[in-house]
PDB file of C-alpha atoms in Angstrom:
ATOM      1  CA  MET A1462       0.152  -0.055   0.090  1.00 46.00           C
ATOM      2  CA  ASN A1463       1.278   3.463  -0.856  1.00 46.00           C
ATOM      3  CA  ASP A1464       0.757   6.631   1.725  1.00 48.00           C
ATOM      4  CA  SER A1465       1.941   9.886   0.230  1.00 46.00           C
ATOM      5  CA  TYR A1466       1.706  13.743   2.144  1.00 46.00           C
ATOM      6  CA  SER A1467       3.373  17.420   1.672  1.00 48.00           C
ATOM      7  CA  GLY A1468       6.147  17.888   4.217  1.00 48.00           C
ATOM      8  CA  LYS A1469       7.643  21.267   5.406  1.00 49.00           C
ATOM      9  CA  ASN A1470       9.791  21.914   2.415  1.00 50.00           C
ATOM     10  CA  GLY A1471       6.923  20.840  -0.414  1.00 52.00           C
ATOM     11  CA  LYS A1472       8.420  18.052  -1.001  1.00 49.00           C
ATOM     12  CA  VAL A1473       6.145  14.867  -1.137  1.00 46.00           C
ATOM     13  CA  LYS A1474       7.795  11.616   0.587  1.00 46.00           C
ATOM     14  CA  VAL A1475       6.720   8.545  -0.418  1.00 44.00           C
ATOM     15  CA  MET A1476       6.639   5.640   1.775  1.00 46.00           C
ATOM     16  CA  TYR A1477       6.739   2.023   0.719  1.00 44.00           C
ATOM     17  CA  VAL A1478       5.355  -0.137   3.522  1.00 45.00           C
ATOM     18  CA  ARG A1479       5.569  -4.290   2.627  1.00 48.00           C
ATOM     19  CA  ASN A1480       1.603  -5.462   3.180  1.00 49.00           C
ATOM     20  CA  ASN A1481       0.970  -9.765   4.170  1.00 50.00           C
ATOM     21  CA  ASP A1482       0.384 -10.270   0.926  1.00 50.00           C
ATOM     22  CA  SER A1483       3.900  -9.197  -0.253  1.00 47.00           C
ATOM     23  CA  ASN A1484       5.126 -11.355   2.400  1.00 52.00           C
ATOM     24  CA  THR A1485       3.678 -13.792   1.002  1.00 51.00           C
ATOM     25  CA  THR A1486       4.796 -13.579  -2.687  1.00 52.00           C
ATOM     26  CA  ASN A1487       8.549 -13.327  -1.543  1.00 55.00           C
ATOM     27  CA  ASP A1488       8.137 -15.950   0.750  1.00 56.00           C
ATOM     28  CA  ARG A1489       7.103 -18.059  -2.285  1.00 56.00           C
ATOM     29  CA  ARG A1490       9.306 -16.617  -5.161  1.00 57.00           C
ATOM     30  CA  LYS A1491      11.830 -17.785  -2.173  1.00 55.00           C
ATOM     31  CA  ASN A1492      10.779 -20.956  -1.982  1.00 57.00           C
ATOM     32  CA  LYS A1493      10.735 -21.617  -5.474  1.00 55.00           C
ATOM     33  CA  HIS A1494      14.156 -20.846  -5.950  1.00 55.00           C
ATOM     34  CA  LEU A1495      15.293 -22.962  -3.283  1.00 54.00           C
ATOM     35  CA  SER A1496      13.234 -25.896  -5.016  1.00 56.00           C
ATOM     36  CA  ALA A1497      14.823 -25.267  -7.982  1.00 55.00           C
ATOM     37  CA  LYS A1498      18.104 -25.857  -6.315  1.00 53.00           C
ATOM     38  CA  ASN A1499      17.168 -28.094  -4.596  1.00 57.00           C
ATOM     39  CA  LYS A1500      16.456 -30.175  -7.775  1.00 54.00           C
ATOM     40  CA  LYS A1501      19.248 -29.194  -9.224  1.00 54.00           C
ATOM     41  CA  SER A1502      21.056 -31.069  -6.326  1.00 57.00           C
ATOM     42  CA  SER A1503      19.173 -33.842  -6.381  1.00 55.00           C
ATOM     43  CA  SER A1504      19.627 -34.586  -9.449  1.00 55.00           C
ATOM     44  CA  ARG A1505      23.329 -34.016  -9.734  1.00 57.00           C
ATOM     45  CA  ARG A1506      23.766 -36.554  -6.755  1.00 56.00           C
ATOM     46  CA  SER A1507      21.309 -39.220  -9.121  1.00 54.00           C
ATOM     47  CA  ASP A1508      23.785 -38.670 -11.718  1.00 54.00           C
ATOM     48  CA  ARG A1509      26.406 -39.174  -9.333  1.00 54.00           C
ATOM     49  CA  ASN A1510      24.811 -42.380  -7.552  1.00 51.00           C
ATOM     50  CA  ASN A1511      23.866 -43.776 -10.781  1.00 51.00           C
ATOM     51  CA  GLU A1512      27.479 -42.939 -12.252  1.00 47.00           C
ATOM     52  CA  ARG A1513      28.471 -45.263  -9.442  1.00 48.00           C
ATOM     53  CA  LEU A1514      25.829 -48.180 -10.213  1.00 45.00           C
ATOM     54  CA  THR A1515      27.166 -48.157 -13.417  1.00 45.00           C
ATOM     55  CA  ASP A1516      31.127 -48.872 -12.272  1.00 47.00           C
ATOM     56  CA  ASP A1517      29.585 -51.645 -10.120  1.00 46.00           C
ATOM     57  CA  PRO A1518      27.898 -53.996 -12.743  1.00 46.00           C
ATOM     58  CA  TRP A1519      26.530 -56.254  -9.807  1.00 43.00           C
ATOM     59  CA  LYS A1520      24.815 -53.053  -7.704  1.00 44.00           C
ATOM     60  CA  ALA A1521      23.740 -52.535 -11.195  1.00 41.00           C
ATOM     61  CA  ILE A1522      22.194 -55.083 -12.372  1.00 40.00           C
ATOM     62  CA  SER A1523      20.584 -56.065  -8.791  1.00 39.00           C
ATOM     63  CA  GLN A1524      18.467 -52.961  -8.865  1.00 41.00           C
ATOM     64  CA  ARG A1525      17.830 -52.879 -12.198  1.00 43.00           C
ATOM     65  CA  ARG A1526      16.355 -56.392 -12.220  1.00 44.00           C
ATOM     66  CA  ASP A1527      12.755 -57.288 -11.258  1.00 45.00           C
ATOM     67  CA  PRO A1528      11.616 -59.030  -8.203  1.00 43.00           C
ATOM     68  CA  VAL A1529      10.999 -62.878  -8.811  1.00 41.00           C
ATOM     69  CA  ASN A1530       9.209 -65.350  -6.405  1.00 40.00           C
ATOM     70  CA  SER A1531      10.486 -68.155  -5.019  1.00 36.00           C
ATOM     71  CA  HIS A1532       9.945 -72.037  -5.685  1.00 33.00           C
ATOM     72  CA  SER A1533      11.432 -73.422  -3.402  1.00 34.00           C
ATOM     73  CA  GLY A1534      14.629 -73.992  -5.901  1.00 34.00           C
ATOM     74  CA  ILE A1535      12.866 -73.962  -9.297  1.00 35.00           C
ATOM     75  CA  SER A1536      11.989 -70.863 -11.113  1.00 36.00           C
ATOM     76  CA  GLY A1537       9.958 -70.183 -14.653  1.00 41.00           C
ATOM     77  CA  LYS A1538       7.657 -72.622 -16.104  1.00 47.00           C
ATOM     78  CA  SER A1539       8.309 -75.865 -17.061  1.00 48.00           C
ATOM     79  CA  LEU A1540       9.468 -76.410 -20.487  1.00 56.00           C
ATOM     80  CA  LEU A1541       7.952 -80.097 -21.165  1.00 58.00           C
ATOM     81  CA  ASP A1542       4.675 -80.430 -23.330  1.00 67.00           C
ATOM     82  CA  PRO A1543       2.198 -81.260 -20.789  1.00 68.00           C
ATOM     83  CA  GLU A1544       0.891 -83.917 -23.507  1.00 66.00           C
ATOM     84  CA  GLN A1545       3.875 -85.497 -22.968  1.00 64.00           C
ATOM     85  CA  ILE A1546       4.835 -85.732 -19.535  1.00 60.00           C
ATOM     86  CA  ARG A1547       1.021 -87.632 -19.577  1.00 65.00           C
ATOM     87  CA  ARG A1548       1.851 -89.367 -22.334  1.00 66.00           C
ATOM     88  CA  GLN A1549       5.331 -90.760 -20.449  1.00 67.00           C
ATOM     89  CA  ARG A1550       3.337 -91.098 -17.007  1.00 67.00           C
ATOM     90  CA  LEU A1551       1.294 -94.205 -19.437  1.00 77.00           C
ATOM     91  CA  GLU A1552       4.032 -95.807 -20.439  1.00 83.00           C
ATOM     92  CA  GLU A1553       5.532 -95.840 -16.751  1.00 92.00           C
ATOM     93  CA  THR A1554       5.327 -97.932 -13.747  1.00 93.00           C
ATOM     94  CA  ARG A1555       6.311 -97.917  -9.915  1.00 95.00           C
ATOM     95  CA  ILE A1556       6.648-101.664  -8.766  1.00 95.00           C
ATOM     96  CA  TYR A1557       8.271-101.990  -5.211  1.00 96.00           C
ATOM     97  CA  GLY A1558       9.971-105.301  -2.604  1.00 95.00           C
ATOM     98  CA  GLU A1559      13.498-105.962  -2.820  1.00 96.00           C
ATOM     99  CA  HIS A1560      13.356-109.152  -4.710  1.00 95.00           C
ATOM    100  CA  ALA A1561      10.986-107.270  -7.112  1.00 95.00           C
ATOM    101  CA  CYS A1562      13.393-104.868  -7.775  1.00 96.00           C
ATOM    102  CA  GLN A1563      17.085-106.703  -7.616  1.00 96.00           C
ATOM    103  CA  ALA A1564      15.440-109.159 -10.183  1.00 95.00           C
ATOM    104  CA  MET A1565      14.051-105.997 -11.936  1.00 94.00           C
ATOM    105  CA  PHE A1566      17.952-104.865 -11.954  1.00 96.00           C
ATOM    106  CA  LYS A1567      19.060-108.261 -12.919  1.00 95.00           C
ATOM    107  CA  HIS A1568      17.009-108.159 -16.344  1.00 94.00           C
ATOM    108  CA  ARG A1569      16.449-104.933 -17.475  1.00 94.00           C
ATOM    109  CA  PRO A1570      18.734-101.948 -15.893  1.00 96.00           C
ATOM    110  CA  GLU A1571      17.945 -99.974 -19.118  1.00 95.00           C
ATOM    111  CA  ALA A1572      14.237 -99.750 -17.454  1.00 95.00           C
ATOM    112  CA  ILE A1573      14.736 -98.328 -14.444  1.00 95.00           C
ATOM    113  CA  VAL A1574      14.099 -94.567 -14.471  1.00 94.00           C
ATOM    114  CA  ARG A1575      14.340 -93.559 -11.274  1.00 95.00           C
ATOM    115  CA  ALA A1576      14.420 -95.058  -7.843  1.00 96.00           C
ATOM    116  CA  TRP A1577      14.020 -94.413  -4.299  1.00 97.00           C
ATOM    117  CA  PHE A1578      16.065 -96.319  -0.963  1.00 97.00           C
ATOM    118  CA  VAL A1579      15.377 -96.030   2.817  1.00 97.00           C
ATOM    119  CA  GLN A1580      18.677 -96.447   4.445  1.00 96.00           C
ATOM    120  CA  SER A1581      18.541 -99.105   5.520  1.00 96.00           C
ATOM    121  CA  ILE A1582      18.338-101.600   2.237  1.00 95.00           C
ATOM    122  CA  THR A1583      20.941 -99.569   0.424  1.00 96.00           C
ATOM    123  CA  PRO A1584      24.113-102.042   0.948  1.00 96.00           C
ATOM    124  CA  HIS A1585      21.464-104.822  -0.542  1.00 96.00           C
ATOM    125  CA  PHE A1586      21.511-102.601  -3.330  1.00 97.00           C
ATOM    126  CA  ARG A1587      25.418-101.758  -3.964  1.00 96.00           C
ATOM    127  CA  ASP A1588      25.843-102.911  -7.547  1.00 96.00           C
ATOM    128  CA  ALA A1589      22.305-101.062  -8.536  1.00 96.00           C
ATOM    129  CA  LEU A1590      23.717 -97.623  -6.607  1.00 96.00           C
ATOM    130  CA  LYS A1591      26.991 -97.913  -8.261  1.00 96.00           C
ATOM    131  CA  TRP A1592      25.135 -98.550 -12.231  1.00 96.00           C
ATOM    132  CA  MET A1593      22.920 -96.035 -11.401  1.00 95.00           C
ATOM    133  CA  ALA A1594      25.594 -93.258 -10.515  1.00 95.00           C
ATOM    134  CA  ALA A1595      27.551 -93.802 -13.369  1.00 95.00           C
ATOM    135  CA  ASN A1596      24.780 -94.159 -15.671  1.00 95.00           C
ATOM    136  CA  ARG A1597      22.759 -90.780 -14.593  1.00 92.00           C
ATOM    137  CA  LYS A1598      19.675 -92.787 -13.445  1.00 94.00           C
ATOM    138  CA  ALA A1599      18.480 -90.620 -10.364  1.00 94.00           C
ATOM    139  CA  TYR A1600      17.936 -91.959  -7.265  1.00 95.00           C
ATOM    140  CA  HIS A1601      16.917 -90.633  -3.493  1.00 95.00           C
ATOM    141  CA  VAL A1602      17.545 -92.439  -0.155  1.00 96.00           C
ATOM    142  CA  VAL A1603      14.796 -91.018   1.700  1.00 96.00           C
ATOM    143  CA  ASN A1604      12.904 -91.878   5.132  1.00 95.00           C
ATOM    144  CA  GLU A1605       9.974 -94.288   5.420  1.00 95.00           C
ATOM    145  CA  GLU A1606       7.355 -91.851   4.986  1.00 95.00           C
ATOM    146  CA  GLU A1607       8.641 -90.557   1.765  1.00 95.00           C
ATOM    147  CA  LEU A1608       9.164 -93.962   0.077  1.00 96.00           C
ATOM    148  CA  ILE A1609       5.219 -94.108   1.614  1.00 95.00           C
ATOM    149  CA  LYS A1610       4.482 -91.656  -0.926  1.00 95.00           C
ATOM    150  CA  ALA A1611       6.742 -92.507  -3.984  1.00 94.00           C
ATOM    151  CA  SER A1612       5.483 -95.936  -4.009  1.00 94.00           C
ATOM    152  CA  GLY A1613       1.881 -95.496  -2.572  1.00 93.00           C
ATOM    153  CA  THR A1614       2.062 -98.395  -0.088  1.00 93.00           C
ATOM    154  CA  GLU A1615       3.237 -99.610   3.210  1.00 94.00           C
ATOM    155  CA  HIS A1616       3.927-102.372   2.135  1.00 92.00           C
ATOM    156  CA  HIS A1617       7.604-101.393  -0.158  1.00 94.00           C
ATOM    157  CA  GLY A1618       9.934-103.838   1.130  1.00 94.00           C
ATOM    158  CA  GLY A1619      12.466-100.176   1.720  1.00 96.00           C
ATOM    159  CA  VAL A1620      12.907 -99.999  -2.016  1.00 97.00           C
ATOM    160  CA  CYS A1621      10.822 -99.034  -5.077  1.00 97.00           C
ATOM    161  CA  PHE A1622      11.699 -98.318  -8.643  1.00 97.00           C
ATOM    162  CA  LEU A1623       9.752 -96.251 -11.720  1.00 95.00           C
ATOM    163  CA  ILE A1624      10.247 -98.346 -14.809  1.00 95.00           C
ATOM    164  CA  LYS A1625       9.268 -98.284 -18.285  1.00 93.00           C
ATOM    165  CA  LYS A1626       6.847-100.986 -18.940  1.00 91.00           C
ATOM    166  CA  ARG A1627       6.834-104.000 -20.964  1.00 89.00           C
ATOM    167  CA  THR A1628       4.567-104.116 -24.247  1.00 86.00           C
ATOM    168  CA  GLY A1629       2.754-107.403 -24.124  1.00 87.00           C
ATOM    169  CA  LEU A1630       3.694-109.800 -27.279  1.00 93.00           C
ATOM    170  CA  ASP A1631       0.749-110.822 -29.687  1.00 93.00           C
ATOM    171  CA  ALA A1632      -0.061-114.947 -29.838  1.00 95.00           C
ATOM    172  CA  GLU A1633       2.208-114.725 -33.222  1.00 95.00           C
ATOM    173  CA  ALA A1634       5.090-113.424 -31.928  1.00 95.00           C
ATOM    174  CA  TYR A1635       5.009-116.040 -29.021  1.00 96.00           C
ATOM    175  CA  LEU A1636       4.055-118.799 -31.147  1.00 95.00           C
ATOM    176  CA  ALA A1637       7.309-117.977 -33.521  1.00 94.00           C
ATOM    177  CA  GLN A1638      10.094-117.875 -30.364  1.00 91.00           C
ATOM    178  CA  SER A1639       8.216-121.471 -28.776  1.00 88.00           C
ATOM    179  CA  ASN A1640       9.893-124.056 -27.311  1.00 86.00           C
ATOM    180  CA  LYS A1641       8.710-128.007 -28.148  1.00 89.00           C
ATOM    181  CA  ILE A1642       8.226-128.168 -24.496  1.00 92.00           C
ATOM    182  CA  ASP A1643       5.743-125.467 -23.807  1.00 95.00           C
ATOM    183  CA  CYS A1644       2.997-124.401 -21.202  1.00 96.00           C
ATOM    184  CA  VAL A1645       1.301-120.892 -21.556  1.00 96.00           C
ATOM    185  CA  LEU A1646      -0.928-119.981 -18.928  1.00 96.00           C
ATOM    186  CA  ALA A1647      -4.367-117.837 -19.861  1.00 94.00           C
ATOM    187  CA  VAL A1648      -6.683-115.663 -17.330  1.00 90.00           C
ATOM    188  CA  GLU A1649      -9.598-114.985 -18.306  1.00 80.00           C
ATOM    189  CA  ASP A1650     -10.246-112.574 -15.548  1.00 76.00           C
ATOM    190  CA  ILE A1651      -8.174-112.260 -12.551  1.00 80.00           C
ATOM    191  CA  GLY A1652      -9.128-108.814 -10.365  1.00 77.00           C
ATOM    192  CA  ASN A1653      -7.022-109.120  -7.116  1.00 87.00           C
ATOM    193  CA  PRO A1654      -3.199-108.358  -8.384  1.00 91.00           C
ATOM    194  CA  HIS A1655      -1.462-110.411  -5.245  1.00 92.00           C
ATOM    195  CA  ASN A1656      -3.407-113.900  -6.855  1.00 93.00           C
ATOM    196  CA  LEU A1657      -1.784-112.856 -10.365  1.00 94.00           C
ATOM    197  CA  GLY A1658       1.700-112.219  -8.700  1.00 95.00           C
ATOM    198  CA  ALA A1659       0.970-115.551  -6.994  1.00 96.00           C
ATOM    199  CA  ILE A1660       0.720-116.658 -10.676  1.00 96.00           C
ATOM    200  CA  MET A1661       3.563-115.358 -12.233  1.00 96.00           C
ATOM    201  CA  ARG A1662       5.920-116.598  -9.270  1.00 96.00           C
ATOM    202  CA  SER A1663       4.504-120.583  -9.342  1.00 96.00           C
ATOM    203  CA  CYS A1664       4.827-119.899 -13.289  1.00 96.00           C
ATOM    204  CA  ALA A1665       8.381-119.049 -12.664  1.00 96.00           C
ATOM    205  CA  HIS A1666       9.033-121.858 -11.096  1.00 96.00           C
ATOM    206  CA  PHE A1667       7.485-124.799 -12.949  1.00 96.00           C
ATOM    207  CA  GLY A1668       9.181-123.328 -16.068  1.00 93.00           C
ATOM    208  CA  VAL A1669       6.287-121.156 -17.784  1.00 95.00           C
ATOM    209  CA  GLN A1670       6.819-118.717 -19.971  1.00 92.00           C
ATOM    210  CA  GLY A1671       4.064-116.780 -21.021  1.00 96.00           C
ATOM    211  CA  ILE A1672       0.473-115.929 -19.833  1.00 96.00           C
ATOM    212  CA  ILE A1673      -2.628-114.715 -21.693  1.00 96.00           C
ATOM    213  CA  LEU A1674      -4.591-111.957 -20.394  1.00 94.00           C
ATOM    214  CA  HIS A1675      -7.036-108.976 -21.977  1.00 91.00           C
ATOM    215  CA  ASP A1676      -4.881-106.597 -20.811  1.00 89.00           C
ATOM    216  CA  THR A1677      -0.634-107.858 -19.848  1.00 91.00           C
ATOM    217  CA  ALA A1678      -0.164-104.241 -18.351  1.00 89.00           C
ATOM    218  CA  ALA A1679      -1.474-106.292 -14.737  1.00 90.00           C
ATOM    219  CA  MET A1680       1.739-108.379 -14.966  1.00 92.00           C
ATOM    220  CA  GLU A1681       3.478-104.934 -14.468  1.00 90.00           C
ATOM    221  CA  SER A1682       1.311-103.209 -11.453  1.00 91.00           C
ATOM    222  CA  GLY A1683       3.428-102.875  -7.771  1.00 93.00           C
ATOM    223  CA  SER A1684       1.369-105.329  -6.143  1.00 93.00           C
ATOM    224  CA  ALA A1685       1.643-108.100  -8.503  1.00 94.00           C
ATOM    225  CA  VAL A1686       4.895-107.721  -9.113  1.00 95.00           C
ATOM    226  CA  ARG A1687       5.973-107.846  -5.474  1.00 95.00           C
ATOM    227  CA  THR A1688       3.794-110.963  -4.516  1.00 95.00           C
ATOM    228  CA  ALA A1689       5.671-112.878  -7.422  1.00 95.00           C
ATOM    229  CA  ALA A1690       8.993-111.993  -5.891  1.00 94.00           C
ATOM    230  CA  GLY A1691      11.092-111.588  -9.008  1.00 94.00           C
ATOM    231  CA  GLY A1692       9.080-113.926 -11.182  1.00 94.00           C
ATOM    232  CA  ALA A1693       7.727-111.380 -13.119  1.00 95.00           C
ATOM    233  CA  GLU A1694      11.170-110.778 -14.849  1.00 94.00           C
ATOM    234  CA  TYR A1695      11.184-114.523 -16.192  1.00 95.00           C
ATOM    235  CA  ILE A1696       6.975-114.324 -17.478  1.00 95.00           C
ATOM    236  CA  LYS A1697       6.026-112.718 -20.672  1.00 95.00           C
ATOM    237  CA  GLY A1698       2.928-111.471 -21.720  1.00 95.00           C
ATOM    238  CA  ILE A1699       0.717-112.148 -24.221  1.00 96.00           C
ATOM    239  CA  GLN A1700      -1.973-110.086 -25.347  1.00 94.00           C
ATOM    240  CA  SER A1701      -5.675-110.960 -26.730  1.00 93.00           C
ATOM    241  CA  ASP A1702      -7.989-108.865 -27.184  1.00 90.00           C
ATOM    242  CA  ASN A1703     -10.434-112.229 -28.232  1.00 90.00           C
ATOM    243  CA  PHE A1704      -9.847-115.199 -26.047  1.00 89.00           C
ATOM    244  CA  ALA A1705     -11.621-117.866 -28.172  1.00 89.00           C
ATOM    245  CA  THR A1706      -9.535-116.508 -31.458  1.00 92.00           C
ATOM    246  CA  THR A1707      -6.185-116.519 -29.194  1.00 94.00           C
ATOM    247  CA  LEU A1708      -6.612-120.194 -28.562  1.00 93.00           C
ATOM    248  CA  ASN A1709      -7.415-121.243 -31.714  1.00 93.00           C
ATOM    249  CA  LYS A1710      -4.357-120.323 -33.066  1.00 95.00           C
ATOM    250  CA  PHE A1711      -2.598-122.148 -29.812  1.00 96.00           C
ATOM    251  CA  ARG A1712      -4.343-125.094 -31.234  1.00 95.00           C
ATOM    252  CA  HIS A1713      -2.752-124.830 -34.514  1.00 95.00           C
ATOM    253  CA  ALA A1714       0.474-124.729 -33.240  1.00 95.00           C
ATOM    254  CA  GLY A1715      -0.002-128.236 -31.362  1.00 95.00           C
ATOM    255  CA  TYR A1716      -1.160-127.063 -28.182  1.00 96.00           C
ATOM    256  CA  ILE A1717      -3.640-128.713 -25.760  1.00 95.00           C
ATOM    257  CA  ILE A1718      -6.066-126.832 -24.262  1.00 95.00           C
ATOM    258  CA  VAL A1719      -6.587-127.605 -20.638  1.00 94.00           C
ATOM    259  CA  THR A1720      -9.372-126.608 -18.602  1.00 90.00           C
ATOM    260  CA  THR A1721     -10.184-126.825 -14.963  1.00 85.00           C
ATOM    261  CA  SER A1722     -13.617-127.053 -13.039  1.00 76.00           C
ATOM    262  CA  ASN A1723     -14.845-129.225 -10.141  1.00 67.00           C
ATOM    263  CA  HIS A1724     -17.598-131.865 -12.321  1.00 67.00           C
ATOM    264  CA  LYS A1725     -17.092-135.098 -11.079  1.00 63.00           C
ATOM    265  CA  ASP A1726     -16.740-136.318 -15.038  1.00 71.00           C
ATOM    266  CA  ASN A1727     -13.350-134.220 -15.342  1.00 84.00           C
ATOM    267  CA  ILE A1728      -9.985-135.951 -14.770  1.00 90.00           C
ATOM    268  CA  ASP A1729      -8.756-136.098 -11.821  1.00 91.00           C
ATOM    269  CA  ILE A1730      -5.553-134.752 -11.724  1.00 92.00           C
ATOM    270  CA  ALA A1731      -3.641-137.189  -9.599  1.00 91.00           C
ATOM    271  CA  LYS A1732      -4.447-139.199 -12.567  1.00 92.00           C
ATOM    272  CA  ALA A1733      -4.349-137.109 -15.705  1.00 93.00           C
ATOM    273  CA  VAL A1734      -1.126-136.900 -18.126  1.00 94.00           C
ATOM    274  CA  LEU A1735      -0.364-133.609 -19.261  1.00 95.00           C
ATOM    275  CA  PRO A1736       1.009-133.258 -22.741  1.00 94.00           C
ATOM    276  CA  GLU A1737       4.503-131.577 -23.297  1.00 95.00           C
ATOM    277  CA  LYS A1738       2.372-128.842 -24.901  1.00 96.00           C
ATOM    278  CA  ILE A1739      -0.596-127.116 -23.874  1.00 96.00           C
ATOM    279  CA  VAL A1740      -2.242-124.034 -22.507  1.00 96.00           C
ATOM    280  CA  LEU A1741      -3.988-123.897 -19.029  1.00 95.00           C
ATOM    281  CA  LEU A1742      -6.957-121.625 -19.237  1.00 92.00           C
ATOM    282  CA  LEU A1743      -7.612-120.486 -15.671  1.00 87.00           C
ATOM    283  CA  GLU A1744     -11.516-119.887 -14.584  1.00 72.00           C
ATOM    284  CA  GLN A1745     -12.318-116.462 -13.608  1.00 62.00           C
ATOM    285  CA  GLU A1746     -12.150-116.011  -9.418  1.00 55.00           C
ATOM    286  CA  SER A1747     -16.224-115.320  -9.423  1.00 51.00           C
ATOM    287  CA  ASP A1748     -17.622-118.030 -11.898  1.00 54.00           C
ATOM    288  CA  GLY A1749     -15.805-119.631 -13.141  1.00 52.00           C
ATOM    289  CA  LEU A1750     -14.955-120.337 -16.774  1.00 52.00           C
ATOM    290  CA  THR A1751     -17.574-118.458 -19.458  1.00 55.00           C
ATOM    291  CA  ALA A1752     -19.491-121.301 -21.190  1.00 51.00           C
ATOM    292  CA  SER A1753     -18.353-120.617 -24.736  1.00 54.00           C
ATOM    293  CA  LEU A1754     -14.241-120.438 -23.425  1.00 57.00           C
ATOM    294  CA  CYS A1755     -14.974-124.203 -21.316  1.00 57.00           C
ATOM    295  CA  GLN A1756     -16.285-125.465 -24.690  1.00 60.00           C
ATOM    296  CA  LYS A1757     -12.880-124.674 -25.969  1.00 65.00           C
ATOM    297  CA  GLY A1758     -11.127-127.250 -23.767  1.00 79.00           C
ATOM    298  CA  ASP A1759      -9.665-130.328 -25.259  1.00 88.00           C
ATOM    299  CA  MET A1760      -8.865-131.675 -21.890  1.00 91.00           C
ATOM    300  CA  SER A1761     -11.061-130.628 -18.105  1.00 90.00           C
ATOM    301  CA  LEU A1762      -9.284-131.753 -15.084  1.00 91.00           C
ATOM    302  CA  SER A1763     -10.299-131.236 -11.273  1.00 89.00           C
ATOM    303  CA  ILE A1764      -8.890-130.960  -8.318  1.00 90.00           C
ATOM    304  CA  GLY A1765      -9.768-133.954  -5.880  1.00 87.00           C
ATOM    305  CA  GLY A1766     -10.061-132.740  -2.103  1.00 87.00           C
ATOM    306  CA  THR A1767     -12.247-132.975   0.766  1.00 88.00           C
ATOM    307  CA  GLY A1768     -15.242-130.694  -0.211  1.00 85.00           C
ATOM    308  CA  GLN A1769     -15.128-128.659   2.968  1.00 90.00           C
ATOM    309  CA  VAL A1770     -14.915-125.339   0.404  1.00 87.00           C
ATOM    310  CA  LYS A1771     -16.389-124.704  -3.180  1.00 83.00           C
ATOM    311  CA  SER A1772     -12.666-124.081  -4.880  1.00 82.00           C
ATOM    312  CA  LEU A1773      -8.930-123.463  -4.174  1.00 88.00           C
ATOM    313  CA  ASN A1774      -8.021-120.804  -4.728  1.00 90.00           C
ATOM    314  CA  VAL A1775      -6.551-119.803  -8.566  1.00 90.00           C
ATOM    315  CA  SER A1776      -3.340-119.416  -7.769  1.00 92.00           C
ATOM    316  CA  VAL A1777      -3.187-122.675  -5.819  1.00 93.00           C
ATOM    317  CA  ALA A1778      -5.095-124.572  -8.338  1.00 92.00           C
ATOM    318  CA  ALA A1779      -2.160-122.928 -11.193  1.00 94.00           C
ATOM    319  CA  GLY A1780       0.447-123.862  -8.224  1.00 95.00           C
ATOM    320  CA  ILE A1781      -0.687-127.546  -8.461  1.00 95.00           C
ATOM    321  CA  ILE A1782      -1.197-127.965 -12.288  1.00 95.00           C
ATOM    322  CA  LEU A1783       1.998-126.480 -12.912  1.00 96.00           C
ATOM    323  CA  ALA A1784       3.358-129.025  -9.870  1.00 96.00           C
ATOM    324  CA  LYS A1785       2.131-131.639 -12.265  1.00 95.00           C
ATOM    325  CA  TRP A1786       3.018-130.751 -15.506  1.00 96.00           C
ATOM    326  CA  TRP A1787       6.610-130.139 -14.479  1.00 96.00           C
ATOM    327  CA  GLN A1788       7.393-133.792 -13.130  1.00 94.00           C
ATOM    328  CA  GLN A1789       6.093-135.720 -16.438  1.00 95.00           C
ATOM    329  CA  ASN A1790       7.430-132.953 -18.640  1.00 93.00           C
ATOM    330  CA  LYS A1791      10.026-131.643 -16.895  1.00 82.00           C
ATOM    331  CA  ILE A1792      12.817-129.438 -19.277  1.00 63.00           C
TER     332      ILE A1792
END
């Protein structure tokens, strides 16, 4: 605000009084000046910091890298095709049990993909561990709980192998390499893998080399292989989509088709004379052989007993008949 008045000498004296608005304006100018100065100073410090970061490549990289989430040691996306993983899983199976895995390593070590052991069993697998290490096969020494997860059972016997499945033979392929003296089993339907494992064990003991099944993959289930106690490695699976057709192929190759039942008019196993080449057709565990397959038999056997039970377990019946065949046609 301006104020003026006339003095004694007639001169006009002008006085300037600084009001609050003026103070505010000047403060703003001062602050603006200081802000610009601070920005320049900050910019120079930032430039110097950037120069220091550039001089130190490790700090520069760590400052500019985007944060990466931790994935327990695995980061990034898997490069494997999910469809490829699915196919691999279909081609693989897990077996367990000391005798089963020892036989597997002895006959088909190249089929082993991965292995798990508890510490106490490792001395029994020294050769297997050395071979897997030399051939870059992954194996793990784990505790009991981890092995149960890996094998899927509490009855793992201290070891589990992940292996490549074997493919079943067709009838023609098996007959092309069969022996003059030969016994083949045909299992129409078997729902219990332990029974199948017991049958394979008896087959290996009595020199049987082939089993006809609707699905030969059942021969490599963990339970069946463990029950076979190493015998599974000596048995070939013969794939059959139609039992009647497959049996005819074996008959034309000189095999006698032998069936079993409890009918009184059948030949008692104690009196039977079994041919050198037979296909032993085992009945279903529940209802026996279907009528159409019973008619395909060339010889029907029965196993005498007290009659206190309706029938024998299918694996026990197979063992009795195979023992008789082995005694008469010892290879």
